[in-house]
Each structure stands twice: as C-alpha cells, then as structure tokens.
Short mmCIF file of C-alpha atoms in Angstrom, two decimals:
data_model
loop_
_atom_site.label_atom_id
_atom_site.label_comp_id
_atom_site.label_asym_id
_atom_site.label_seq_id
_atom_site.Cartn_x
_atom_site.Cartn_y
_atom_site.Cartn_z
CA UNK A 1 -18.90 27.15 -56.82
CA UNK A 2 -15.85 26.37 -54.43
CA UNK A 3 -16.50 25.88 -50.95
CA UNK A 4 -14.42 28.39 -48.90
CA UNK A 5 -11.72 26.58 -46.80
CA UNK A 6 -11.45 26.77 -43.20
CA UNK A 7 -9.68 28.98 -40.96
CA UNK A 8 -6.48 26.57 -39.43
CA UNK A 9 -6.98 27.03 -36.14
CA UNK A 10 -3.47 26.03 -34.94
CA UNK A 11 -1.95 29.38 -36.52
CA UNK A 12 -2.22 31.89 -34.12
CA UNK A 13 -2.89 35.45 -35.43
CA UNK A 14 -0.57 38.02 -35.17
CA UNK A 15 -1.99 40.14 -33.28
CA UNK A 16 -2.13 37.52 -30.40
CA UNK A 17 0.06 38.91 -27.05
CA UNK A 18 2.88 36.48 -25.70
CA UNK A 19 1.90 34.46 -23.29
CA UNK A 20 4.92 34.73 -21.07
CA UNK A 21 7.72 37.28 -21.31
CA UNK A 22 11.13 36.70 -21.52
CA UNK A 23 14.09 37.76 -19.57
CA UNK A 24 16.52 36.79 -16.66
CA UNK A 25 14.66 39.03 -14.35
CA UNK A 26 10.84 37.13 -15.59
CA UNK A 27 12.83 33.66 -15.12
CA UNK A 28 14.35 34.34 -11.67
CA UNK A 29 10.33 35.65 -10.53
CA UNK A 30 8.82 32.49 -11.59
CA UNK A 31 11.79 30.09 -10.52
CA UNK A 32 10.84 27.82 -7.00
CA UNK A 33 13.92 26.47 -5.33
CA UNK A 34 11.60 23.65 -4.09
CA UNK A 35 10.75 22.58 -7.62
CA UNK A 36 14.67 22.14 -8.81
CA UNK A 37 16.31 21.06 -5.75
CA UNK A 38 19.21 20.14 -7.68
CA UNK A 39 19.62 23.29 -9.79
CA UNK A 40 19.29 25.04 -6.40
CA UNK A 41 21.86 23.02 -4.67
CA UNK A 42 24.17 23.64 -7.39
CA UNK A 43 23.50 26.93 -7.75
CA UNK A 44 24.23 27.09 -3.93
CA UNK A 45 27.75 25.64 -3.75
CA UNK A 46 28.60 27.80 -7.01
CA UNK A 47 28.02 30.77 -4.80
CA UNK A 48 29.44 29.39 -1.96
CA UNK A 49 32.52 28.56 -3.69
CA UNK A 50 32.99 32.10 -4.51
CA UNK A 51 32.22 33.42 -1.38
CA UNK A 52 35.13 31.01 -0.09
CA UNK A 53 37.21 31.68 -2.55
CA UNK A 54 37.35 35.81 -2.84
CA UNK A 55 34.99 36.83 0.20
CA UNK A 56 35.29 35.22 3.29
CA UNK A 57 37.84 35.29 5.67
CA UNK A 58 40.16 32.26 7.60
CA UNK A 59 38.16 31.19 10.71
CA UNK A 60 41.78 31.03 12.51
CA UNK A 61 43.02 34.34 13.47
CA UNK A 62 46.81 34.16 14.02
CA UNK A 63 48.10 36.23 17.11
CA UNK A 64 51.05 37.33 17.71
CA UNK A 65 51.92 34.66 19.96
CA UNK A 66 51.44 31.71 17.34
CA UNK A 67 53.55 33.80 14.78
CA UNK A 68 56.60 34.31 16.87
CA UNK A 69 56.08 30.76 17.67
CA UNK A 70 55.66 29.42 14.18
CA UNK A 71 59.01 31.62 12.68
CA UNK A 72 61.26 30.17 16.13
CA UNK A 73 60.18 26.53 14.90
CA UNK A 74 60.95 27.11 11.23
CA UNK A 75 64.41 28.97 12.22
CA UNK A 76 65.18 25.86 14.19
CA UNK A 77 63.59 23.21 11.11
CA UNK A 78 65.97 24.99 9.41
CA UNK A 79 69.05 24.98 11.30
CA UNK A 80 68.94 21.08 11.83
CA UNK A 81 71.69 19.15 10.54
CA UNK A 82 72.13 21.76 8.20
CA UNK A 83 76.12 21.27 6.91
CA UNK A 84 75.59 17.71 6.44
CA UNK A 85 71.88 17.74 4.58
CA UNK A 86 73.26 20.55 2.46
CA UNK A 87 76.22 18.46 1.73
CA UNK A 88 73.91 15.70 1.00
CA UNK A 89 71.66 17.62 -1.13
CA UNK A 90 74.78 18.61 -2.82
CA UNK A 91 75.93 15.05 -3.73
CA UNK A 92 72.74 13.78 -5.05
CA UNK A 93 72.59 17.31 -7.35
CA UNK A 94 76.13 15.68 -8.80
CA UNK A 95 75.22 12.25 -9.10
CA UNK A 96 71.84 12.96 -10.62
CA UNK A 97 73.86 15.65 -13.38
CA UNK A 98 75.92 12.58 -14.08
CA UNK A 99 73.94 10.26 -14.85
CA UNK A 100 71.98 12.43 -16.88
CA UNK A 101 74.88 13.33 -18.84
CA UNK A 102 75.50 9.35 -19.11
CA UNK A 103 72.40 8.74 -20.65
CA UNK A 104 72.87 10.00 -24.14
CA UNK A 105 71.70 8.59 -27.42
CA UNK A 106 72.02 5.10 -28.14
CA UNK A 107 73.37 4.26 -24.56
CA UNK A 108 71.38 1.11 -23.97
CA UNK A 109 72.89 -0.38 -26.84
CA UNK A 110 76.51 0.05 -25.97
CA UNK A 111 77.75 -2.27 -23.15
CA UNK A 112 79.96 -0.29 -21.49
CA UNK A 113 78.03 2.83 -21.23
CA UNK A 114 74.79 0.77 -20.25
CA UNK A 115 77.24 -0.61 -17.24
CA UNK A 116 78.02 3.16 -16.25
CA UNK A 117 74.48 3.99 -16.50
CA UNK A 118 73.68 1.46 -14.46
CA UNK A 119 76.47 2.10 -11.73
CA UNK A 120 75.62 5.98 -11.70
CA UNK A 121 71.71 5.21 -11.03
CA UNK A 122 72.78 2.89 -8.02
CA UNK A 123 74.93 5.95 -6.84
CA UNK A 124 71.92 8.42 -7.01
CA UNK A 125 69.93 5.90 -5.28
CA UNK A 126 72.06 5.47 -2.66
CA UNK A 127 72.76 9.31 -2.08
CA UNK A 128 69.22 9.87 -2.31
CA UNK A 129 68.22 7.68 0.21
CA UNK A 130 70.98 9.43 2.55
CA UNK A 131 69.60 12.99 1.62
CA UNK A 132 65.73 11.14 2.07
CA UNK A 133 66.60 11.59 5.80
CA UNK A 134 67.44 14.83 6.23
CA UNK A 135 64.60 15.91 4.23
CA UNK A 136 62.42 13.85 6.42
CA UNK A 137 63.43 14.78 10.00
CA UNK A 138 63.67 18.66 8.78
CA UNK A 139 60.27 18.47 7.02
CA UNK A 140 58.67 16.51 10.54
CA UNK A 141 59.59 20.10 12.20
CA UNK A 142 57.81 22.13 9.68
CA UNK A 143 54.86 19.98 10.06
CA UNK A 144 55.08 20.93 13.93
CA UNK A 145 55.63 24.70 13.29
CA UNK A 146 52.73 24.82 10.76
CA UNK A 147 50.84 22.81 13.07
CA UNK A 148 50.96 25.87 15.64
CA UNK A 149 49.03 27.93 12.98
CA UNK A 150 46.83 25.34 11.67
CA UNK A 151 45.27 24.26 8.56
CA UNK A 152 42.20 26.85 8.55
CA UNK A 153 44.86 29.73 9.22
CA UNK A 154 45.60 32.34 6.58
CA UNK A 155 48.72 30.05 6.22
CA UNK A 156 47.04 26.92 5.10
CA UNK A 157 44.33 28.82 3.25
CA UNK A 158 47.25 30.64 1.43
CA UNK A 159 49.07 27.32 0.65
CA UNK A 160 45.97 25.91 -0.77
CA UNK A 161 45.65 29.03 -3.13
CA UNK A 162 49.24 28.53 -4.68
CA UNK A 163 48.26 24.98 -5.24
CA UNK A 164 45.30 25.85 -7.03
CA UNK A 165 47.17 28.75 -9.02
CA UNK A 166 49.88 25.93 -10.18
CA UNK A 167 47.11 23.55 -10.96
CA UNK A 168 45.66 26.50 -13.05
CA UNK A 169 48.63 27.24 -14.88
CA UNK A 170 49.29 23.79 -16.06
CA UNK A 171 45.48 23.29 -17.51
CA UNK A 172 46.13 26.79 -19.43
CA UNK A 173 49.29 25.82 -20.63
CA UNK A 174 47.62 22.84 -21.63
CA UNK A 175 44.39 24.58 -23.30
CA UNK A 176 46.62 27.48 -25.02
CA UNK A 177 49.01 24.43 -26.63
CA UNK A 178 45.95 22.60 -28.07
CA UNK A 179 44.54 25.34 -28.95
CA UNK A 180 47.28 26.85 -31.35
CA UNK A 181 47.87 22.58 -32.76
CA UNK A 182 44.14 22.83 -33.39
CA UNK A 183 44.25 26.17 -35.33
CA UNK A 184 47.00 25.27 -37.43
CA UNK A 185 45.57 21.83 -38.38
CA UNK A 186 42.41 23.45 -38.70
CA UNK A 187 43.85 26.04 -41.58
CA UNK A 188 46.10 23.23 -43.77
CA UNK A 189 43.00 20.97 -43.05
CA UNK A 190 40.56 23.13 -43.93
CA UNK A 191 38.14 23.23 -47.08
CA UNK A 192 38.48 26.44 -49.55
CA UNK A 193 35.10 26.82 -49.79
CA UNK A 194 34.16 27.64 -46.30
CA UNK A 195 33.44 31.04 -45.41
CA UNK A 196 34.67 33.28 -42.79
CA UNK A 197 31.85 32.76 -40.60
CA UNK A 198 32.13 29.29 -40.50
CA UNK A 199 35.65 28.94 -39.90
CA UNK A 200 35.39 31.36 -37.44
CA UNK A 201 32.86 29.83 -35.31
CA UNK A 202 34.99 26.19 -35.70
CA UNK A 203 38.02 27.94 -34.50
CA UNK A 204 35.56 29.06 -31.37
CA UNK A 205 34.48 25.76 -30.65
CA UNK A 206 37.74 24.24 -30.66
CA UNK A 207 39.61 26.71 -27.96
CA UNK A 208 35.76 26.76 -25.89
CA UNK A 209 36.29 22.62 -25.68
CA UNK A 210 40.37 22.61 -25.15
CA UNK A 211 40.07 25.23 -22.39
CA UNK A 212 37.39 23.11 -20.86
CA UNK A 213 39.38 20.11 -20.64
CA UNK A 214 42.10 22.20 -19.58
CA UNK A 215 40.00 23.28 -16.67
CA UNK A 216 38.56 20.49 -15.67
CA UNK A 217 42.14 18.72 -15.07
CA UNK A 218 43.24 21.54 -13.55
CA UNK A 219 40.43 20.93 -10.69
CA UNK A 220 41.71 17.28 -10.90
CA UNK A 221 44.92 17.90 -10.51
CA UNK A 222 44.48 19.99 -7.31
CA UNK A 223 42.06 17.79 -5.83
CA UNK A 224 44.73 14.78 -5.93
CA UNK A 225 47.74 17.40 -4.57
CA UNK A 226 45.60 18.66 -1.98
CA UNK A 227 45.75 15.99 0.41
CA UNK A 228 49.55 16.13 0.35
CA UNK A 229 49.49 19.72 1.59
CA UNK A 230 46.80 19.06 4.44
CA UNK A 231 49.07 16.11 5.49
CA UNK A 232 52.22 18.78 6.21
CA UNK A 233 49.62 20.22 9.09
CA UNK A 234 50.57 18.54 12.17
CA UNK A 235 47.53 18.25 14.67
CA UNK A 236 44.46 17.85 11.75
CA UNK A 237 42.00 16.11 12.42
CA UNK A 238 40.65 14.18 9.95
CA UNK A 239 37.19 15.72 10.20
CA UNK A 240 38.87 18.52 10.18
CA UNK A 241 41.03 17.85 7.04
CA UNK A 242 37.96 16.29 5.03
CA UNK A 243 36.07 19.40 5.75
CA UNK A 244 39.17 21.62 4.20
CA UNK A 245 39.13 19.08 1.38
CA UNK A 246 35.58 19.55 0.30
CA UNK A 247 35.26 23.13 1.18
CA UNK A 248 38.33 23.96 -1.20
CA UNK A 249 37.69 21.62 -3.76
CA UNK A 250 34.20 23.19 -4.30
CA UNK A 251 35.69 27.00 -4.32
CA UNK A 252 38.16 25.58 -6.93
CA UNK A 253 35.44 24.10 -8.78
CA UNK A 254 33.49 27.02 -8.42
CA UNK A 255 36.37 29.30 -9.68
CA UNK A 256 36.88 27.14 -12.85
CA UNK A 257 33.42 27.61 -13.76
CA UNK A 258 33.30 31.25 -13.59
CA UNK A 259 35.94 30.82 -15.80
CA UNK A 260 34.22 29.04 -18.19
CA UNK A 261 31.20 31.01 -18.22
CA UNK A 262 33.10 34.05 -18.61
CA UNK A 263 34.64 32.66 -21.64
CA UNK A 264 31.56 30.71 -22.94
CA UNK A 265 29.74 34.30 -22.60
CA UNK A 266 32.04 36.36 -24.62
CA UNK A 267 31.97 33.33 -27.12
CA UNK A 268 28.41 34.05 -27.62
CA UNK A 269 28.60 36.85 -27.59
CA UNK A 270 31.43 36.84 -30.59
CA UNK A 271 29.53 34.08 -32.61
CA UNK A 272 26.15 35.99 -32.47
CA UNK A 273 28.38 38.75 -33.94
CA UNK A 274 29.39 36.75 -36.58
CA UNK A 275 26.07 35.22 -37.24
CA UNK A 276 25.19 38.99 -37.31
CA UNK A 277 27.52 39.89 -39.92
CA UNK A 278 27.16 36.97 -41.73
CA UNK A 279 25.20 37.87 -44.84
CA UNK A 280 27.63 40.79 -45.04
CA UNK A 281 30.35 38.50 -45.47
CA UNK A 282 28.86 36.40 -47.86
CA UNK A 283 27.39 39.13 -50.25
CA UNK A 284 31.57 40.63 -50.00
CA UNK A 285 32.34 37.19 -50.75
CA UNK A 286 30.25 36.31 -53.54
CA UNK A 287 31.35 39.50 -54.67
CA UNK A 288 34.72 39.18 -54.51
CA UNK A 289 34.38 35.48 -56.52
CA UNK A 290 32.03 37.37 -59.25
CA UNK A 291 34.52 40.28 -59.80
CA UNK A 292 37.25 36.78 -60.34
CA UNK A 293 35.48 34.76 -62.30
CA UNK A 294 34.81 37.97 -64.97
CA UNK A 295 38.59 38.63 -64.42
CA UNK A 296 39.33 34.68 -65.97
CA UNK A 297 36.65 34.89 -68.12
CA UNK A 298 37.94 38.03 -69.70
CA UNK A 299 41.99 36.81 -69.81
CA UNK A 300 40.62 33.42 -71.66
CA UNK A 301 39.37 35.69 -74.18
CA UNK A 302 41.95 37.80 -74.28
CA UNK A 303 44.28 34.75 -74.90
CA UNK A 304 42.11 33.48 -77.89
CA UNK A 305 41.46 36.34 -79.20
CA UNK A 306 45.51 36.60 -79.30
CA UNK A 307 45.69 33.27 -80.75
CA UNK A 308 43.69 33.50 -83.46
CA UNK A 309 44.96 36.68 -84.59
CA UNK A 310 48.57 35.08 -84.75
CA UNK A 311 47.35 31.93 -86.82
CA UNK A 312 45.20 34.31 -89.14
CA UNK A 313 47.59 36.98 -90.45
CA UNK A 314 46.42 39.86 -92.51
CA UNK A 315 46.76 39.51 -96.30
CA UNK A 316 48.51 42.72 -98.09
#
C-alpha cells in the first residue's frame, strides 16, 4: 500500500488573506521619512523645484521707482555711441557675408581664393574687434540698469525662464530628430516576423530613451548658460548668485522630470494596453497567416492541376 505524501508546506492555500495590501495610498501610510533619508530628500527638492518653478513668487518686488529707473538706464545703454556701433555692427555684417560667400567648395585648394579667404577673415577680425567695443561699453550699462532690479527680481527670474525654455527646445529638437532616425531604421531594420506588439513596445522604448537624453542635456545645457546670465547682474553677490544657481538649476531639474514621468506614465500606460491586447493581435495574426498559407496552398494546386491537364490531353 502507498504511503500518502505530505502536504508541501511552502504552498500557501488559497484561501490564505494577503498579508499587506497594495496601493499608493497603503505605501505612502507605511513610508518613514527617517528610514529613506535620501528618497525623502529627493522627493523634497522635486517638490521644491516645482513650487519654484510654477508657485512661488520673486522675493524682489519692483516699485515703481526701480522701474522708471531701470527703463532711463536702458534708454541711455542704448543711445551710447549709437551711429558709430551701428555703423560698426554694419561692417562686420558685410565682411562676415563676404567671407562666407568666399568660402565655397574646393577653396582651400585653389591658391588664390585660399589668399582671399584668408585676407577677408583678417578683415572680420579686425572689424569685429572694433564692434567688440561698442558691444562692451553698451552691454557694461545694461549690467548697471539690470543691476537696479536685481537678480531675484521678476526680471532675472524671467530671464532665467527663457533660458531654460531655449535649453528645452534644443533637447526636443534633439529627442524628436532621433526619434524619427530611430523609427525609420527600426522599420528597414526590422525582422518580418515580429508582431505588432513587439514592435510597438521597441518603438516606445526608443523615443522614452531619446527624449531622456534629450532632457537631460537640456538641464546641462542651461546649467552651463546660466552663469553667463547671472554675470549681466551688476551688484550680485556671489552668495547671492550661487544661491540663484542652485535654486534654478533644481526647479529646471525638477521640471524635466515631471516631464519624464509624464511621458514614462502614459508609456505604461500604452504598453500595458498593448500587452492587453496582445493575444488579440496574435490570434488576428495567426489568422491572417492561416487564411495565406491555404490561399498558396490552394494556387500550387491549382497550377498543377493546370499542368498536368495540358501534358495529358484527352484522347477522342
């Protein structure tokens, strides 16, 4: 007689309750901002980015005073030598368009036009450097004037924001670029046996990792051009300017992600979707290569059937 086998006991039954339940709102309950200081710290300067960057308001309140100030200094920055810097501006515009127009194909292989090249980049040089100081003394008074707002004014704040915007731009151009070289390659490239699911969820992969990049240098970008813009504030600090720095770089940063999240979410969201529909697909698929494969099957024996009957004619 067989011996009955043991009950495994590391199968739970089914009728066993969960031991925790799931959920954001379970997770949040249970989470201690002592145990995960650095989850909570980053968490922290992702909301604090935010707040920076859509909530909170410029700790320097202009007056009336400092605006009527600020608009008589620019009116005067721009007065300043202004016939001969526009004059100057106007002769670099010309040499630069020549030599430009100089420096067509094959020019560094003819003698001649190498020598003109070379004579017409002297010329911009020279015209630039003469232009170079007019710039400079006109852009020393619109450091003063902008100095009478000050970096943490709505001025500053706002300048800050079209840098980051421009910085933005150029990572999506860049993401949106790759993206449709990736999707092309991706189709000639790809295999004829893959399914719609999985070509789907490639596809997703590819733009989720080329708009990452694309974000990422976007917050590079900015955070090498932004201390360029705090140095056109006259009267900063550098305390002052390092605590702009840091403060915008982390709202940028924090902007970026939401970004990425946003698109990382409706990703998911998409690809569970797909995974959803997936055995759809594939029986429409399968389907679709059944109903061919009877259609070949049924021409090859159409066509022998029609060659047999013309090597095999009918006796009278």
């Amino acid at each position: 007689m067989a011996e009955p086998v043991p009950p495994r006991m590391d199968i739970a039954p089914r009728d066993a309750p969960a031991r925790r339940s799931g959920g954001i709102v379970s997770s949040l309950r249970r989470w201690n901002p002592t145990k995960t200081p650095k989850t909570t710290v980053t968490l922290a300067l992702y909301l604090f980015g935010l707040f920076v960057a859509f909530v909170a308001r410029p700790p320097v309140t202009i007056t009336d005073q400092m605006q009527t100030r600020y608009f008589e200094m620019m009116d005067a920055a721009d007065a300043v030598d202004a016939a001969p810097r526009a004059e100057a501006e106007r002769l670099l515009a010309d040499a630069s368009m020549a030599r430009h127009r100089a420096e067509t194909w094959g020019w560094r292989f003819n003698s001649e036009r190498k020598a003109k090249v070379y004579e017409l980049r002297s010329l911009e040089k020279e015209r630039f450097k003469q232009a170079e100081v007019y710039r400079k003394r006109r852009d020393a008074m619109v450091k003063e004037a902008k100095g009478e707002l000050g970096l943490w004014s709505q001025l500053g704040i706002d300048e800050a924001k079209a840098l980051f915007r421009r910085a933005y731009e150029r990572g999506k151009l860049f993401a949106t670029r790759s993206s449709y070289y990736d999707t092309f390659w991706l189709i000639v490239a790809g295999r004829s046996d893959d399914s719609m699911v999985e070509l789907l969820v490639r596809w997703g992969l590819t733009v989720l990792s080329n708009f990452t990049v694309g974000m990422f240098s976007a917050v590079i970008n900015f955070a090498f051009a932004l201390p360029s813009m705090i140095a056109t504030f006259a009267s900063t600090g550098w305390a002052s300017a390092l605590a702009f720095f840091l403060v915008a770089v982390v709202a940028a940063s924090s902007v970026a992600a939401s970004l990425l999240l946003l698109l990382f979410g409706t990703a998911g969201g998409a690809v569970y979707g797909a995974v959803a529909a997936g055995p759809y697909l594939a029986r429409l698929e399968a389907g679709s290569r059944e109903r061919e494969r009877i259609r070949m099957i049924a021409q090859q024996r159409r066509r022998g059937m029609s060659g047999a009957a013309a090597h095999h004619p009918h006796a009278d």
